[in-house]
Short mmCIF file of C-alpha atoms in Angstrom, two decimals:
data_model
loop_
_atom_site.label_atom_id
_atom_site.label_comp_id
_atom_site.label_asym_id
_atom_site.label_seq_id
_atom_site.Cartn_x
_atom_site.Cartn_y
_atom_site.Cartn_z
CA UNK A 1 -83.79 25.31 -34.20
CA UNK A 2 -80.39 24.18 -34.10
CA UNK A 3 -78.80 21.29 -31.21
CA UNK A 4 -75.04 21.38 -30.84
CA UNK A 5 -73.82 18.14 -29.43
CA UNK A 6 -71.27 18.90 -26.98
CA UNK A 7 -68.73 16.35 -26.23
CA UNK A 8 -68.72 14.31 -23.10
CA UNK A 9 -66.49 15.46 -20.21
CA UNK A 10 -63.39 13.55 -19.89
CA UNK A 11 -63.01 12.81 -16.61
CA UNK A 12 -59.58 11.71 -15.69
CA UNK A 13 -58.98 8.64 -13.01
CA UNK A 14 -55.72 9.61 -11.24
CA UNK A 15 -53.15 6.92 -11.29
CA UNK A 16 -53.21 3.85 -9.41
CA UNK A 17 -51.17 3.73 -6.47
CA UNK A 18 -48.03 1.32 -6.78
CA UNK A 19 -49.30 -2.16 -5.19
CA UNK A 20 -47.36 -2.58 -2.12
CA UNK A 21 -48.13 -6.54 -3.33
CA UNK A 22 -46.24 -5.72 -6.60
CA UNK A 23 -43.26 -3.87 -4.17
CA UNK A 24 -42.62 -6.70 -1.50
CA UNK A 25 -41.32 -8.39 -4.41
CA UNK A 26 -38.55 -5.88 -5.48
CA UNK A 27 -37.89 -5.31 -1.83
CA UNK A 28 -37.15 -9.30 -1.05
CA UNK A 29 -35.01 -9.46 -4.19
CA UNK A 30 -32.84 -6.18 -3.48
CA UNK A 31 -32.79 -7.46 0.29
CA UNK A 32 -31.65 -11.10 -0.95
CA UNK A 33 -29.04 -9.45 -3.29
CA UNK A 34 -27.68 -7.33 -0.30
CA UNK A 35 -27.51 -10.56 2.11
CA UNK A 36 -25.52 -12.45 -1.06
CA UNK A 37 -23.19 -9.54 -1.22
CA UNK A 38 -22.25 -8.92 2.36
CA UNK A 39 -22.11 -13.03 3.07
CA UNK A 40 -19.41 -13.12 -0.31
CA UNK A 41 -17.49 -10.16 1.52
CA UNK A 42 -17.79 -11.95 4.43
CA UNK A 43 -16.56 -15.12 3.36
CA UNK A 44 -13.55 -13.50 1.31
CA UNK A 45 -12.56 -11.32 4.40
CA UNK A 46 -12.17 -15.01 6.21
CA UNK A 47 -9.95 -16.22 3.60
CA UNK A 48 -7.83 -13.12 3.91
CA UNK A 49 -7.35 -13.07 7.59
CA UNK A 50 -7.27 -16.70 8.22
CA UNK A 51 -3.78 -17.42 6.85
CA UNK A 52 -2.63 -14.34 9.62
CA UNK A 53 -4.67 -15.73 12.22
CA UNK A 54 -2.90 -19.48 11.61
CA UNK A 55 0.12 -17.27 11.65
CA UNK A 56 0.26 -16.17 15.15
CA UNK A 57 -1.98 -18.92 16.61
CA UNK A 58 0.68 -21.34 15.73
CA UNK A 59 3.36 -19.12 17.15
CA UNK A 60 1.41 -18.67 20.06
CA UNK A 61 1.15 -22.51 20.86
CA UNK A 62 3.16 -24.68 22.65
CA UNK A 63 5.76 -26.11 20.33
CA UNK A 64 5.16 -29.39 20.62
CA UNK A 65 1.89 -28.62 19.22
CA UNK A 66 2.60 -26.42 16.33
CA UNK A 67 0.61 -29.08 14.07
CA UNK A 68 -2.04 -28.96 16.01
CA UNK A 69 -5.38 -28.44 13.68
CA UNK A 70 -7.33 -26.58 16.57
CA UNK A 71 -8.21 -23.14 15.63
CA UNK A 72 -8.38 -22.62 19.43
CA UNK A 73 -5.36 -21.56 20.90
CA UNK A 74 -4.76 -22.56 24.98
CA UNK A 75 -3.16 -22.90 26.74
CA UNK A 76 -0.68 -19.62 25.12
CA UNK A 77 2.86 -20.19 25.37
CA UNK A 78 5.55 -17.26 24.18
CA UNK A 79 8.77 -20.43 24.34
CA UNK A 80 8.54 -19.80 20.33
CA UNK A 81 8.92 -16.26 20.48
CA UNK A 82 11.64 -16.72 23.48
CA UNK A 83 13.70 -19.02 20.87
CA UNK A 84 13.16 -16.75 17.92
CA UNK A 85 14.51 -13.90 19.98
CA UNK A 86 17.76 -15.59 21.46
CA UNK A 87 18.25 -17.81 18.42
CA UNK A 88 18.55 -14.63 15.58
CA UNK A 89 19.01 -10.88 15.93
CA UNK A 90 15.99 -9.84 15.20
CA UNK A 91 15.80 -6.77 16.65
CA UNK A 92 18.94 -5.64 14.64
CA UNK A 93 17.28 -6.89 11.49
CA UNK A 94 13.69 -4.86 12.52
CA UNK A 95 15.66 -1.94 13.12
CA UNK A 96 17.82 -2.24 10.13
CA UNK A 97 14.41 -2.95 7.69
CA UNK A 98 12.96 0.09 9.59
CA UNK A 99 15.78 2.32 8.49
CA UNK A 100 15.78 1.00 4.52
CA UNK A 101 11.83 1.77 4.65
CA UNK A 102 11.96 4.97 5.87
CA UNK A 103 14.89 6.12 3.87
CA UNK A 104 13.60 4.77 0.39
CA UNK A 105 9.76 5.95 1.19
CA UNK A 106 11.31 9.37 1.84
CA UNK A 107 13.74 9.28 -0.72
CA UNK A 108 10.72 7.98 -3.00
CA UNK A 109 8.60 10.55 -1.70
CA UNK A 110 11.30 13.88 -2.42
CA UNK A 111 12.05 12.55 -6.00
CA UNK A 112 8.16 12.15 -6.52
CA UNK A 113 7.83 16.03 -5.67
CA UNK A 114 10.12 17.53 -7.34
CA UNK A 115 9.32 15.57 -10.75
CA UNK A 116 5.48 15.94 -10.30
CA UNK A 117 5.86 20.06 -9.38
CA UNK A 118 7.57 19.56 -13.35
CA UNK A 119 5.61 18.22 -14.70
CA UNK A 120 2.76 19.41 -13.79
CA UNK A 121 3.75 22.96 -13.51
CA UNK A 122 6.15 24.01 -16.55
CA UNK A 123 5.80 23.62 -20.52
CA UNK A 124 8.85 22.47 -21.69
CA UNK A 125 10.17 20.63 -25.09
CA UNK A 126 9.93 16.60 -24.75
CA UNK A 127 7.64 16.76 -21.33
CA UNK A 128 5.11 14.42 -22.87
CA UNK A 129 8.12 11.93 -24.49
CA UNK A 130 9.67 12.42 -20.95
CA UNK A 131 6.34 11.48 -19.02
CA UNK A 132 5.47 8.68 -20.89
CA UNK A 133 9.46 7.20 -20.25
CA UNK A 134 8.29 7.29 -16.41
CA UNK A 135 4.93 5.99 -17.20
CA UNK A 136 6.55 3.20 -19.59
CA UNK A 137 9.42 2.23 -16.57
CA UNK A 138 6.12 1.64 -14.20
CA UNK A 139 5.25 -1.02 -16.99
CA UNK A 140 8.16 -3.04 -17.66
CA UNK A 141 8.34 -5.88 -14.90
CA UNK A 142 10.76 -6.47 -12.34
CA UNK A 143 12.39 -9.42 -13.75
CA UNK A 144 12.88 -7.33 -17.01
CA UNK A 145 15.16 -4.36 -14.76
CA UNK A 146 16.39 -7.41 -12.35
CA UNK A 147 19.41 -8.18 -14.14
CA UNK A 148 20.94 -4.96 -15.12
CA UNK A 149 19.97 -3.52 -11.83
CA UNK A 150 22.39 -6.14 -10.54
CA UNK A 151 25.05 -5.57 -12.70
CA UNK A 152 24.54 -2.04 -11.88
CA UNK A 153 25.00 -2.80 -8.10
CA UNK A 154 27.59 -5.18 -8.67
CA UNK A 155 29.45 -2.62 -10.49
CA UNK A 156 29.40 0.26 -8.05
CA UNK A 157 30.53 -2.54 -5.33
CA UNK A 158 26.89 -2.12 -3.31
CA UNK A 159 26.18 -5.80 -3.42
CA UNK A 160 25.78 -7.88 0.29
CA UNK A 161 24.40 -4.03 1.68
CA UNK A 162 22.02 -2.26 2.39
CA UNK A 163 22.68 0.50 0.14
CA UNK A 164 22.48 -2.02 -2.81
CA UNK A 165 18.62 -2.63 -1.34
CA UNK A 166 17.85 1.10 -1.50
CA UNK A 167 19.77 3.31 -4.47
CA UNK A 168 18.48 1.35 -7.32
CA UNK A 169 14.76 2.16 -6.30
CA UNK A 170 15.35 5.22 -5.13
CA UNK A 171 12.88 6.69 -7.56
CA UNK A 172 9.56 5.46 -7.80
CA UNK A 173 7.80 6.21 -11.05
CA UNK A 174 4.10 5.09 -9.36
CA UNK A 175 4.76 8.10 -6.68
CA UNK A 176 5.62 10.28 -9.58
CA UNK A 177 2.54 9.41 -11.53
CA UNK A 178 0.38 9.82 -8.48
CA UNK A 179 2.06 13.33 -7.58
CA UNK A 180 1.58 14.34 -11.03
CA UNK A 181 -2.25 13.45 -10.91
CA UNK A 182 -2.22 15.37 -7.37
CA UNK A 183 0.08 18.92 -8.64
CA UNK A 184 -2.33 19.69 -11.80
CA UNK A 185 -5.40 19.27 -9.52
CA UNK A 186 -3.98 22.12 -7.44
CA UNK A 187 -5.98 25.51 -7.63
CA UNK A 188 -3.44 27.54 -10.03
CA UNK A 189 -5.01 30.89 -8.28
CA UNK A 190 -2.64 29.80 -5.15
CA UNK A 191 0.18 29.61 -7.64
CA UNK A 192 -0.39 32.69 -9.40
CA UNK A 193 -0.84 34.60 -5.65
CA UNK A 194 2.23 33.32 -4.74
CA UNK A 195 3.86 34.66 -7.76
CA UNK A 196 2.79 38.17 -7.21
CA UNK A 197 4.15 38.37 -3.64
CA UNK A 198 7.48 37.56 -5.13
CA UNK A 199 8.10 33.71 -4.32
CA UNK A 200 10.07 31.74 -6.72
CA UNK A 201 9.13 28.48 -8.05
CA UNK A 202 11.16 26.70 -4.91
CA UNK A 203 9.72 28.65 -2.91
CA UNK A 204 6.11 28.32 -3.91
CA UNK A 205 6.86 24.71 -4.08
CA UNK A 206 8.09 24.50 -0.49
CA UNK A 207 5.65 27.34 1.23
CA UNK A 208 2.63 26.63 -0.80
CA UNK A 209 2.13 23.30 -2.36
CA UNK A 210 3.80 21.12 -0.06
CA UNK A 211 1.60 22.56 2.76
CA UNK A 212 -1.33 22.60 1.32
CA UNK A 213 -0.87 18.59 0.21
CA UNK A 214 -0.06 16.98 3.40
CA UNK A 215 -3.21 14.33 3.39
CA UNK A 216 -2.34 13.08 -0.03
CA UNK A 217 1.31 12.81 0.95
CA UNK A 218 1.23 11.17 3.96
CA UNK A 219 -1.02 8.50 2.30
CA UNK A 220 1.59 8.04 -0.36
CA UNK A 221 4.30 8.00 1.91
CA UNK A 222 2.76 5.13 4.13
CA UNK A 223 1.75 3.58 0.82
CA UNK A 224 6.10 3.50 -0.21
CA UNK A 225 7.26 2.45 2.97
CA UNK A 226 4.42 -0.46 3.55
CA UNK A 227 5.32 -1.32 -0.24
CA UNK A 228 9.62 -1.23 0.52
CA UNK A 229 9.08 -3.02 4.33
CA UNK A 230 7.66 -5.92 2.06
CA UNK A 231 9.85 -6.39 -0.89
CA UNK A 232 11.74 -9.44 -0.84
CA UNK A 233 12.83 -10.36 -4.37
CA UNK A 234 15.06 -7.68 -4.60
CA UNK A 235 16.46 -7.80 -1.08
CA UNK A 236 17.00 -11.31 -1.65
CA UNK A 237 18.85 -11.39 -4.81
CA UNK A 238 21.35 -7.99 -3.28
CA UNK A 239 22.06 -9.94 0.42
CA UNK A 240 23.08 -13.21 -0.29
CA UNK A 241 25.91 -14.20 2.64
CA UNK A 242 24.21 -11.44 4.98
CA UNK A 243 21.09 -11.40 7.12
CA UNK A 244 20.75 -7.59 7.70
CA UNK A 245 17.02 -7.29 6.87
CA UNK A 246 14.88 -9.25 8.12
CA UNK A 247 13.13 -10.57 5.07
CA UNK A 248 16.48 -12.47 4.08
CA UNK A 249 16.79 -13.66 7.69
CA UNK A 250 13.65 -14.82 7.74
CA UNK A 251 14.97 -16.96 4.86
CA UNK A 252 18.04 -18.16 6.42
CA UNK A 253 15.88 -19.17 9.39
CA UNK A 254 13.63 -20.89 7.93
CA UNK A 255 16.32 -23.27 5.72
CA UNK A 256 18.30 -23.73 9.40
CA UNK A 257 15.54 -24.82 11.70
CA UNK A 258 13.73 -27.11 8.51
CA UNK A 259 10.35 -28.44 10.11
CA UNK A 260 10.18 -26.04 13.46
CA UNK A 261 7.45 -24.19 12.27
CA UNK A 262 6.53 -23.07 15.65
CA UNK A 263 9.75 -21.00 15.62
CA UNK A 264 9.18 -19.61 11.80
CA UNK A 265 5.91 -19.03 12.80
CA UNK A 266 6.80 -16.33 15.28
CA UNK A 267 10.13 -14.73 13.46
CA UNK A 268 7.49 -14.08 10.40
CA UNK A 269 4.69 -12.97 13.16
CA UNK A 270 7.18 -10.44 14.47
CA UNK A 271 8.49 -9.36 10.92
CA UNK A 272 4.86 -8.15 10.43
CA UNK A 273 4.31 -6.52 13.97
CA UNK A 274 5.62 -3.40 12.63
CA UNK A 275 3.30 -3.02 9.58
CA UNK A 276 0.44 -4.33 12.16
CA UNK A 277 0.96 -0.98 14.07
CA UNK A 278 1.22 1.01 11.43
CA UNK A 279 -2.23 0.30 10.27
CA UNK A 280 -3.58 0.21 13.74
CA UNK A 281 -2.44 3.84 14.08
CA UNK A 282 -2.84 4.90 10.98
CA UNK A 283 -5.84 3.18 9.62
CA UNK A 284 -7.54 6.10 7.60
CA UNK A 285 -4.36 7.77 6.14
CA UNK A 286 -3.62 3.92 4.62
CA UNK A 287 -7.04 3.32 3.71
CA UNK A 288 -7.19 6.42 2.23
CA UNK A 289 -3.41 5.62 0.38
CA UNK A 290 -5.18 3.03 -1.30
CA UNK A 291 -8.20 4.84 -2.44
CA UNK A 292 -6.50 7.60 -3.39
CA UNK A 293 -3.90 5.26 -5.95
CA UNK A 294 -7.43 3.44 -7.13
CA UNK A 295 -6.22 -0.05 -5.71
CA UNK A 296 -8.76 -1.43 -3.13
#
């Protein structure tokens, strides 16, 4: 008689549940990291508003208490934005500033089209070498193009105007990169349907693509004109014996009334009223201009 030992029956334990002692751990470490975060944001959010807030609270006080260290501002008086207003045009020079915006953001904005729809949409001898000329004229800095762009002005008898401000930026080599990165994202089954029925390429430019990329243009186009209402190098160098933007009066202003920073206080509170309004209204399409160009 034979015995065959069997073996013995594995019996498996199922898994130990995760100890909610070993958890709370984890959980007051991620919830510690979180507070650390937001308080940091916090904090840096203060330091960014604060020098605005000092802005207009000091413009807002009395002015023989522009000095004043007391973030509290009472009783409010408007005698520094009275004097601003009957001491300088300022609404000429708003109105003036408004108009150079708008026309180089636009001008920006039609230039940045038509090269991106280019570039993005034909195959043509030298388009890289061409592309990388834009690209490379993004790079160089200011002071680099400062001189001959003066010169240049200088030349064509531009300088102490406005148009001496606007034609040497007229094209914008950021908006064309941007476009660019917008056009070849666009489905090329819309461009080959509009094709068939016959369009031409203006037309499918105009009828199709423009149409169908109004979020991404509006962002770009409140992105050029915040970015040309706040140039000032340029505009100062190009207007030196006039005071037609506001930016260069600004200036003047502030070397005529010296220590009166009451007064300088409220010109450069209602240089930035504008801009202020702008975002108010507009708050998602610029949030979303600066997402959508990766700066945050």
């Amino acid at each position: 008689m034979a015995f065959v030992v069997l073996p013995a029956p594995t019996v498996r334990v199922p898994a130990a549940p995760p100890s909610a002692v070993s958890e709370r751990p984890r959980g007051l470490a991620r919830l510690a990291g979180l507070s650390g975060a937001h308080l940091l944001l916090v904090v840096l959010a203060l330091v960014s508003v604060l020098p605005v807030y000092w802005m207009f609270a000091t413009a807002l006080r009395d002015p023989e208490d522009a000095l004043s260290q007391n973030p509290v501002v009472w009783p409010v008086s408007l005698d520094n934005l009275r004097y601003v207003w009957e001491a300088i045009p300022l609404g000429s020079m708003l109105l003036h500033t408004f108009g150079m915006a708008l026309v180089l953001s636009v001008a920006q904005l039609l230039v940045a089209i038509l090269a991106a729809y280019g570039f993005a949409r034909w195959s043509f001898p030298g388009r890289k070498l061409l592309f990388l000329l834009f690209v490379g004229s993004w790079l160089v800095p200011f002071q680099v193009t400062m001189i001959p762009n003066y010169l240049l002005v200088s030349r064509l008898g531009l300088l102490d105007t406005v148009a001496g401000v606007v034609v040497p930026n007229l094209c914008s080599a950021f908006a064309v990169l941007l476009m660019r990165q917008h056009m070849q994202a666009f489905p090329t089954d819309l461009l080959d349907a509009a094709q068939m029925d016959g369009r031409s390429s203006w037309g499918t430019l105009w009828r199709v693509v423009v149409p169908n990329m109004q979020p991404a243009l509006a962002a770009l186009a409140i992105m050029l004109f915040i970015s040309a209402w706040n140039e000032y190098l340029w505009p100062s160098l190009v207007l030196r014996s006039t005071d037609q933007l506001v930016q260069v009066g600004i200036r003047s202003f502030l070397g005529a009334e010296g220590n009166n920073w009451g007064a300088v206080m409220a010109a450069s509170g209602l240089a930035c009223v504008p801009i202020l309004l702008i975002y108010l209204f507009l708050q998602r399409y610029v949030v979303d201009a600066f997402v959508r160009s990766g700066l945050r």
